[in-house]
Amino acid sequence: MYHPWSFTYLDNGYNRIGSKNIGGYHMNILLAVLIPIIGALILSFTKKLKGYISILVSILSFFAVLSVYPEISNGQSIEFCIKMFFDMHIFVDKLNFIILSFVSFLNILIVTYSIKYIKKDHLRYYPLLLLTMGFTLGSFLSGDLLTFYIFFEMTTLFSFFLVMYKGTGKARRAGFMYLIMCFMGGALILISLGSVYIQKGNFEICNLNNSASFLFILGCLIKAGAFPLHFWLPEAHPIAPSPVSALLSGIMIKIGIYGIIRFFMTHESIYWVVIIAVSSMLFGVMMALIQSDIKRILAYSSISQIGYMLLGISISSLGIAGGLFHMINHAVFKSLLFLCMGAVIYSTGERKIQKLGGLYKKMPYTMITCIIASFAISGIPLFNGFVSKTIIFDSLSDTFLKIAFILTGAGTIALFCKLNKYVFFGKLPDNLKSTKEAPKLMLFSMIALAVICIFIGVFPNIIFKNLYAGVFSFWSLSHLLEASVSVILGIFIFVLGKKAGLFDIKEYNIDKIYSKFADFISLFCKSVNKIVSKDLNVYILCILLFLIILFFI
């Protein structure tokens, strides 16, 4: 079987590696998927200790993934076929082993967090959660198009019930929107499979033609929530329970990105994907800036971060490595952000930023972990988001793409300045004076993710050396300068946006947005006019300095 991106770390770069019959490893990697599914069936017959049994199940699944490391670390791949009513192809190499390891570990933390967060209807929640986790792992193990499609649809089905978990009218509406859009993405993938099968008589990856590839990528982009196919994401992710939001945004939207990389991506730039990537980056961050619901803020920021991944994987081989790295990093810091905001909702019962504030004394651990996650997603040096964003930025050669990248980075910094300022600082509302810190089990998951954000940021090569064979300098002057420009510009945007009242919109209304945006532009121009002298020489000097900065970046 041909796999375009079966990675191994060799001195001469990437190398395609074939399958090998490895006895017991077949069952070990299958158990990673089967254990959560079997665990879900067992939970259907018990009413007690569902949460703790789910933790045990997710831990066993994690160790089943780790058990194949000795073979994978030697540069080998594991590939086999299970004969059922269809041929289920399973494939593991360094690429998806890293992803599987992170996903299965995140599953443990999400289940642990759920024990205190989920207060009712355990009978339904934990079986659905384990089934979703099991089929998600299966998606990342898929060795051919048909297997990927089946796992893709199964994750959609069971996560649909998790989105509707609350049972309210809004939850049902969001759930059905999620189901329809993801099934639509699945239908496009199915049509592409049909095209391949009619022409070639099998579902091998190498048989994707141009039209089939287009449909396949489009289906994956719907699952990923990329602009303009995004509108289900800010409806479904915020309405779900926070641990489910972490699963959806941190892990499941990556299935689409992984599908593109595994089954289609080449070294050549795909320009229409680049356009979608940049549009997602800018649209996502702009929409996030004007939201007042803390979970909608995070949902829209996920659209922006998906843009980073798409930009990387559609540019070059270095960009693909950066996109993969950012996919892993985003799973960590976005899961942490949703868990932090879940802790805020759990302790306060509020999710509107106008009704929050001053929680730094009441919830210090939540605040610290949220700030760490904010630094990570903003690309601050020594945090994991910086290293993957730096790789993607370094792969860009087009000036427009670099400017869009910097502007999105600045918008992200402004966004999380806003989130932390309104939630944790300022005046504590009277009705929140009795607020308490989140329970210890919830804090455990949050602190563990925060530690990972820092650890990968300080030691990025532990992951990167498995994704790219070349040498990369993360701490060069140009990379630190680019990060500094984004930070300064981001803080500037936040200060001006706050003065212009851009962040005070209480309801989504397009007229209000245009009005506030016009005020923001007016204030920006006045501020620049005050700072910069009217002297022509000063204007020329400013232009030269800006060009010098762009040159070094």
Coordinates of N, CA and C in Angstrom, one line a residue, residues 299-416:
A299 N -14.2 29.0 20.3 CA -14.6 28.3 19.0 C -14.2 29.0 17.8
Y300 N -14.4 30.4 17.8 CA -13.9 31.1 16.6 C -12.4 31.1 16.5
S301 N -11.7 31.2 17.6 CA -10.2 31.1 17.6 C -9.7 29.8 17.0
S302 N -10.5 28.7 17.2 CA -10.2 27.4 16.6 C -10.2 27.5 15.1
I303 N -11.2 28.2 14.5 CA -11.2 28.4 13.1 C -9.9 29.1 12.6
S304 N -9.5 30.1 13.3 CA -8.2 30.8 13.0 C -7.0 29.9 13.1
Q305 N -7.0 29.1 14.1 CA -5.8 28.1 14.3 C -5.8 27.0 13.2
I306 N -7.0 26.6 12.8 CA -7.1 25.6 11.7 C -6.5 26.2 10.5
G307 N -6.6 27.6 10.3 CA -6.0 28.2 9.2 C -4.5 28.1 9.2
Y308 N -3.9 28.2 10.4 CA -2.4 28.1 10.5 C -2.0 26.7 10.0
M309 N -2.8 25.7 10.4 CA -2.4 24.3 10.0 C -2.5 24.1 8.5
L310 N -3.6 24.6 7.9 CA -3.9 24.5 6.5 C -2.8 25.2 5.7
L311 N -2.4 26.4 6.2 CA -1.4 27.2 5.5 C -0.1 26.4 5.5
G312 N 0.3 25.8 6.6 CA 1.5 25.1 6.7 C 1.5 23.9 5.7
I313 N 0.5 23.1 5.8 CA 0.5 21.8 5.0 C 0.3 22.1 3.5
S314 N -0.1 23.3 3.1 CA -0.3 23.6 1.7 C 0.8 24.3 1.0
I315 N 1.9 24.5 1.8 CA 3.0 25.3 1.2 C 4.3 24.5 0.8
S316 N 4.8 23.7 1.7 CA 6.1 23.0 1.5 C 6.3 21.9 2.5
S317 N 7.4 21.2 2.3 CA 7.6 20.0 3.2 C 7.9 20.6 4.6
L318 N 8.6 21.7 4.7 CA 8.8 22.3 6.1 C 7.5 22.8 6.6
G319 N 6.7 23.3 5.8 CA 5.4 23.8 6.2 C 4.5 22.7 6.7
I320 N 4.6 21.5 6.0 CA 3.8 20.3 6.5 C 4.2 19.9 7.9
A321 N 5.6 19.9 8.1 CA 6.1 19.6 9.4 C 5.5 20.6 10.5
G322 N 5.5 21.9 10.1 CA 5.0 22.9 11.0 C 3.5 22.8 11.2
G323 N 2.8 22.4 10.2 CA 1.3 22.2 10.3 C 1.0 21.0 11.2
L324 N 1.8 20.0 11.0 CA 1.6 18.8 11.9 C 1.9 19.1 13.4
F325 N 3.0 19.8 13.5 CA 3.4 20.2 14.9 C 2.4 21.1 15.5
H326 N 1.8 22.1 14.7 CA 0.8 23.0 15.3 C -0.5 22.2 15.6
M327 N -0.8 21.2 14.8 CA -1.9 20.3 15.1 C -1.8 19.7 16.4
I328 N -0.6 19.2 16.8 CA -0.4 18.6 18.1 C -0.5 19.7 19.2
N329 N 0.2 20.8 18.9 CA 0.3 21.8 20.0 C -1.1 22.4 20.2
H330 N -1.9 22.6 19.1 CA -3.2 23.2 19.3 C -4.1 22.2 20.1
A331 N -3.9 20.9 19.9 CA -4.7 19.9 20.7 C -4.5 20.2 22.2
V332 N -3.2 20.5 22.5 CA -2.9 20.7 23.9 C -3.4 22.0 24.5
F333 N -3.0 23.1 23.8 CA -3.4 24.4 24.4 C -4.9 24.8 24.2
K334 N -5.5 24.3 23.1 CA -7.0 24.6 23.0 C -7.8 23.7 23.9
S335 N -7.4 22.5 24.2 CA -8.0 21.7 25.2 C -7.9 22.3 26.5
L336 N -6.8 22.8 26.9 CA -6.5 23.5 28.1 C -7.4 24.8 28.2
L337 N -7.5 25.5 27.2 CA -8.4 26.7 27.2 C -9.8 26.4 27.5
F338 N -10.3 25.4 26.8 CA -11.7 25.0 27.0 C -11.9 24.5 28.4
L339 N -11.0 23.7 29.0 CA -11.1 23.2 30.3 C -11.0 24.4 31.3
C340 N -10.2 25.4 31.1 CA -10.1 26.6 32.0 C -11.4 27.3 32.0
M341 N -12.0 27.6 30.8 CA -13.3 28.3 30.7 C -14.4 27.4 31.3
G342 N -14.3 26.1 31.1 CA -15.2 25.2 31.8 C -15.2 25.3 33.3
A343 N -14.0 25.5 33.8 CA -13.8 25.7 35.3 C -14.5 27.0 35.7
V344 N -14.3 28.0 34.9 CA -14.9 29.3 35.2 C -16.5 29.2 35.2
I345 N -17.0 28.5 34.2 CA -18.4 28.3 34.1 C -18.9 27.4 35.3
Y346 N -18.2 26.4 35.6 CA -18.5 25.5 36.7 C -18.6 26.3 38.1
S347 N -17.6 27.2 38.3 CA -17.6 27.9 39.6 C -18.5 29.1 39.7
T348 N -18.7 29.7 38.5 CA -19.5 31.0 38.5 C -20.9 30.9 38.0
G349 N -21.1 29.9 37.1 CA -22.4 29.8 36.4 C -22.5 30.8 35.3
E350 N -21.5 31.6 35.0 CA -21.6 32.7 34.0 C -20.6 32.3 32.8
R351 N -21.0 32.8 31.6 CA -20.1 32.6 30.4 C -20.0 33.9 29.6
K352 N -20.7 35.0 30.0 CA -20.6 36.3 29.3 C -19.5 37.1 30.0
I353 N -18.6 37.6 29.2 CA -17.4 38.3 29.8 C -17.9 39.6 30.5
Q354 N -19.0 40.2 30.1 CA -19.5 41.3 30.9 C -19.9 41.0 32.3
K355 N -20.2 39.8 32.6 CA -20.7 39.4 33.9 C -19.6 38.7 34.7
L356 N -18.4 38.7 34.2 CA -17.2 38.2 34.9 C -16.2 39.2 35.2
G357 N -15.1 38.8 35.9 CA -14.1 39.8 36.2 C -13.6 39.5 37.6
G358 N -12.3 39.9 37.9 CA -11.7 39.8 39.2 C -11.6 38.4 39.8
L359 N -11.5 37.4 39.0 CA -11.5 36.0 39.5 C -10.0 35.6 39.9
Y360 N -9.0 36.4 39.7 CA -7.7 36.0 39.9 C -7.4 35.6 41.4
K361 N -8.2 36.2 42.3 CA -8.0 35.9 43.7 C -8.9 34.6 44.1
K362 N -10.0 34.5 43.4 CA -10.9 33.3 43.7 C -10.4 32.0 43.0
M363 N -9.8 32.2 41.8 CA -9.5 31.0 41.1 C -8.0 31.2 40.5
P364 N -7.0 31.2 41.4 CA -5.7 31.5 41.0 C -5.1 30.4 40.1
Y365 N -5.3 29.1 40.4 CA -4.8 28.1 39.6 C -5.4 28.1 38.2
T366 N -6.7 28.3 38.1 CA -7.3 28.4 36.8 C -6.8 29.6 36.0
M367 N -6.5 30.7 36.7 CA -6.0 31.9 36.0 C -4.6 31.6 35.5
I368 N -3.7 31.0 36.3 CA -2.4 30.7 35.8 C -2.3 29.8 34.6
T369 N -3.1 28.7 34.7 CA -3.1 27.7 33.6 C -3.7 28.4 32.3
C370 N -4.7 29.2 32.5 CA -5.3 29.9 31.4 C -4.3 30.9 30.7
I371 N -3.5 31.6 31.5 CA -2.5 32.5 31.0 C -1.5 31.7 30.2
I372 N -1.1 30.6 30.8 CA -0.1 29.7 30.1 C -0.6 29.3 28.7
A373 N -1.9 28.8 28.7 CA -2.5 28.4 27.4 C -2.6 29.6 26.5
S374 N -2.9 30.8 27.0 CA -3.0 32.0 26.2 C -1.6 32.4 25.6
F375 N -0.6 32.3 26.4 CA 0.8 32.5 25.9 C 1.1 31.5 24.8
A376 N 0.7 30.3 25.0 CA 1.0 29.2 24.0 C 0.2 29.5 22.6
I377 N -1.1 29.8 22.7 CA -1.8 30.0 21.4 C -1.4 31.3 20.8
S378 N -0.8 32.2 21.6 CA -0.4 33.5 21.0 C 1.0 33.5 20.4
G379 N 1.7 32.3 20.6 CA 3.0 32.2 20.0 C 4.1 32.9 20.7
I380 N 4.0 33.0 22.1 CA 5.0 33.6 22.9 C 6.2 32.6 23.0
P381 N 7.4 33.1 22.9 CA 8.6 32.2 23.1 C 8.6 31.4 24.4
L382 N 9.1 30.2 24.4 CA 9.2 29.3 25.5 C 7.8 28.6 25.7
F383 N 6.9 28.8 24.8 CA 5.6 28.0 24.9 C 5.4 27.3 23.6
N384 N 4.6 26.2 23.6 CA 4.6 25.3 22.5 C 4.1 25.9 21.2
G385 N 3.1 26.9 21.3 CA 2.6 27.5 20.1 C 3.7 28.3 19.3
F386 N 4.6 28.8 20.0 CA 5.7 29.6 19.3 C 6.5 28.7 18.4
V387 N 6.8 27.5 18.8 CA 7.7 26.7 18.0 C 7.1 26.3 16.7
S388 N 5.8 25.8 16.7 CA 5.1 25.4 15.5 C 4.8 26.6 14.6
K389 N 4.4 27.7 15.2 CA 4.1 28.9 14.4 C 5.4 29.4 13.7
T390 N 6.5 29.3 14.4 CA 7.8 29.7 13.8 C 8.1 28.9 12.6
I391 N 7.9 27.6 12.7 CA 8.2 26.7 11.6 C 7.3 27.1 10.4
I392 N 6.0 27.3 10.6 CA 5.1 27.6 9.5 C 5.6 28.9 8.9
F393 N 5.9 29.9 9.7 CA 6.3 31.2 9.2 C 7.5 31.1 8.4
D394 N 8.5 30.3 8.8 CA 9.7 30.2 8.1 C 9.6 29.5 6.8
S395 N 8.5 28.8 6.6 CA 8.2 28.1 5.3 C 7.6 29.0 4.3
L396 N 7.2 30.2 4.7 CA 6.5 31.2 3.8 C 7.5 32.0 3.1
S397 N 7.2 32.2 1.8 CA 8.1 33.0 1.0 C 7.4 34.3 0.4
D398 N 6.1 34.2 0.4 CA 5.3 35.3 -0.1 C 5.1 36.4 1.0
T399 N 5.3 37.6 0.6 CA 5.2 38.7 1.6 C 3.8 38.9 2.1
F400 N 2.8 38.7 1.2 CA 1.4 38.9 1.6 C 1.1 37.8 2.7
L401 N 1.5 36.6 2.5 CA 1.2 35.6 3.5 C 1.9 35.9 4.8
K402 N 3.1 36.4 4.8 CA 3.8 36.8 6.0 C 3.1 37.9 6.8
I403 N 2.6 38.9 6.0 CA 1.8 40.0 6.6 C 0.5 39.4 7.3
A404 N -0.2 38.6 6.5 CA -1.4 38.0 7.1 C -1.1 37.1 8.3
F405 N 0.0 36.5 8.3 CA 0.4 35.7 9.5 C 0.7 36.5 10.7
I406 N 1.4 37.6 10.5 CA 1.7 38.6 11.6 C 0.4 39.2 12.1
L407 N -0.4 39.6 11.2 CA -1.7 40.3 11.6 C -2.6 39.3 12.4
T408 N -2.6 38.1 12.0 CA -3.4 37.1 12.7 C -2.8 36.8 14.1
G409 N -1.5 36.7 14.1 CA -0.8 36.6 15.4 C -1.1 37.7 16.4
A410 N -1.1 38.9 15.8 CA -1.3 40.1 16.6 C -2.8 40.1 17.1
G411 N -3.7 39.7 16.2 CA -5.1 39.6 16.6 C -5.3 38.6 17.7
T412 N -4.6 37.5 17.6 CA -4.7 36.4 18.6 C -4.2 36.9 20.0
I413 N -3.1 37.7 20.0 CA -2.6 38.2 21.3 C -3.7 39.2 21.8
A414 N -4.2 40.1 21.0 CA -5.2 41.0 21.4 C -6.5 40.2 22.0
L415 N -6.8 39.2 21.3 CA -8.0 38.4 21.7 C -7.8 37.8 23.1
F416 N -6.6 37.2 23.4 CA -6.4 36.6 24.7 C -6.0 37.6 25.8

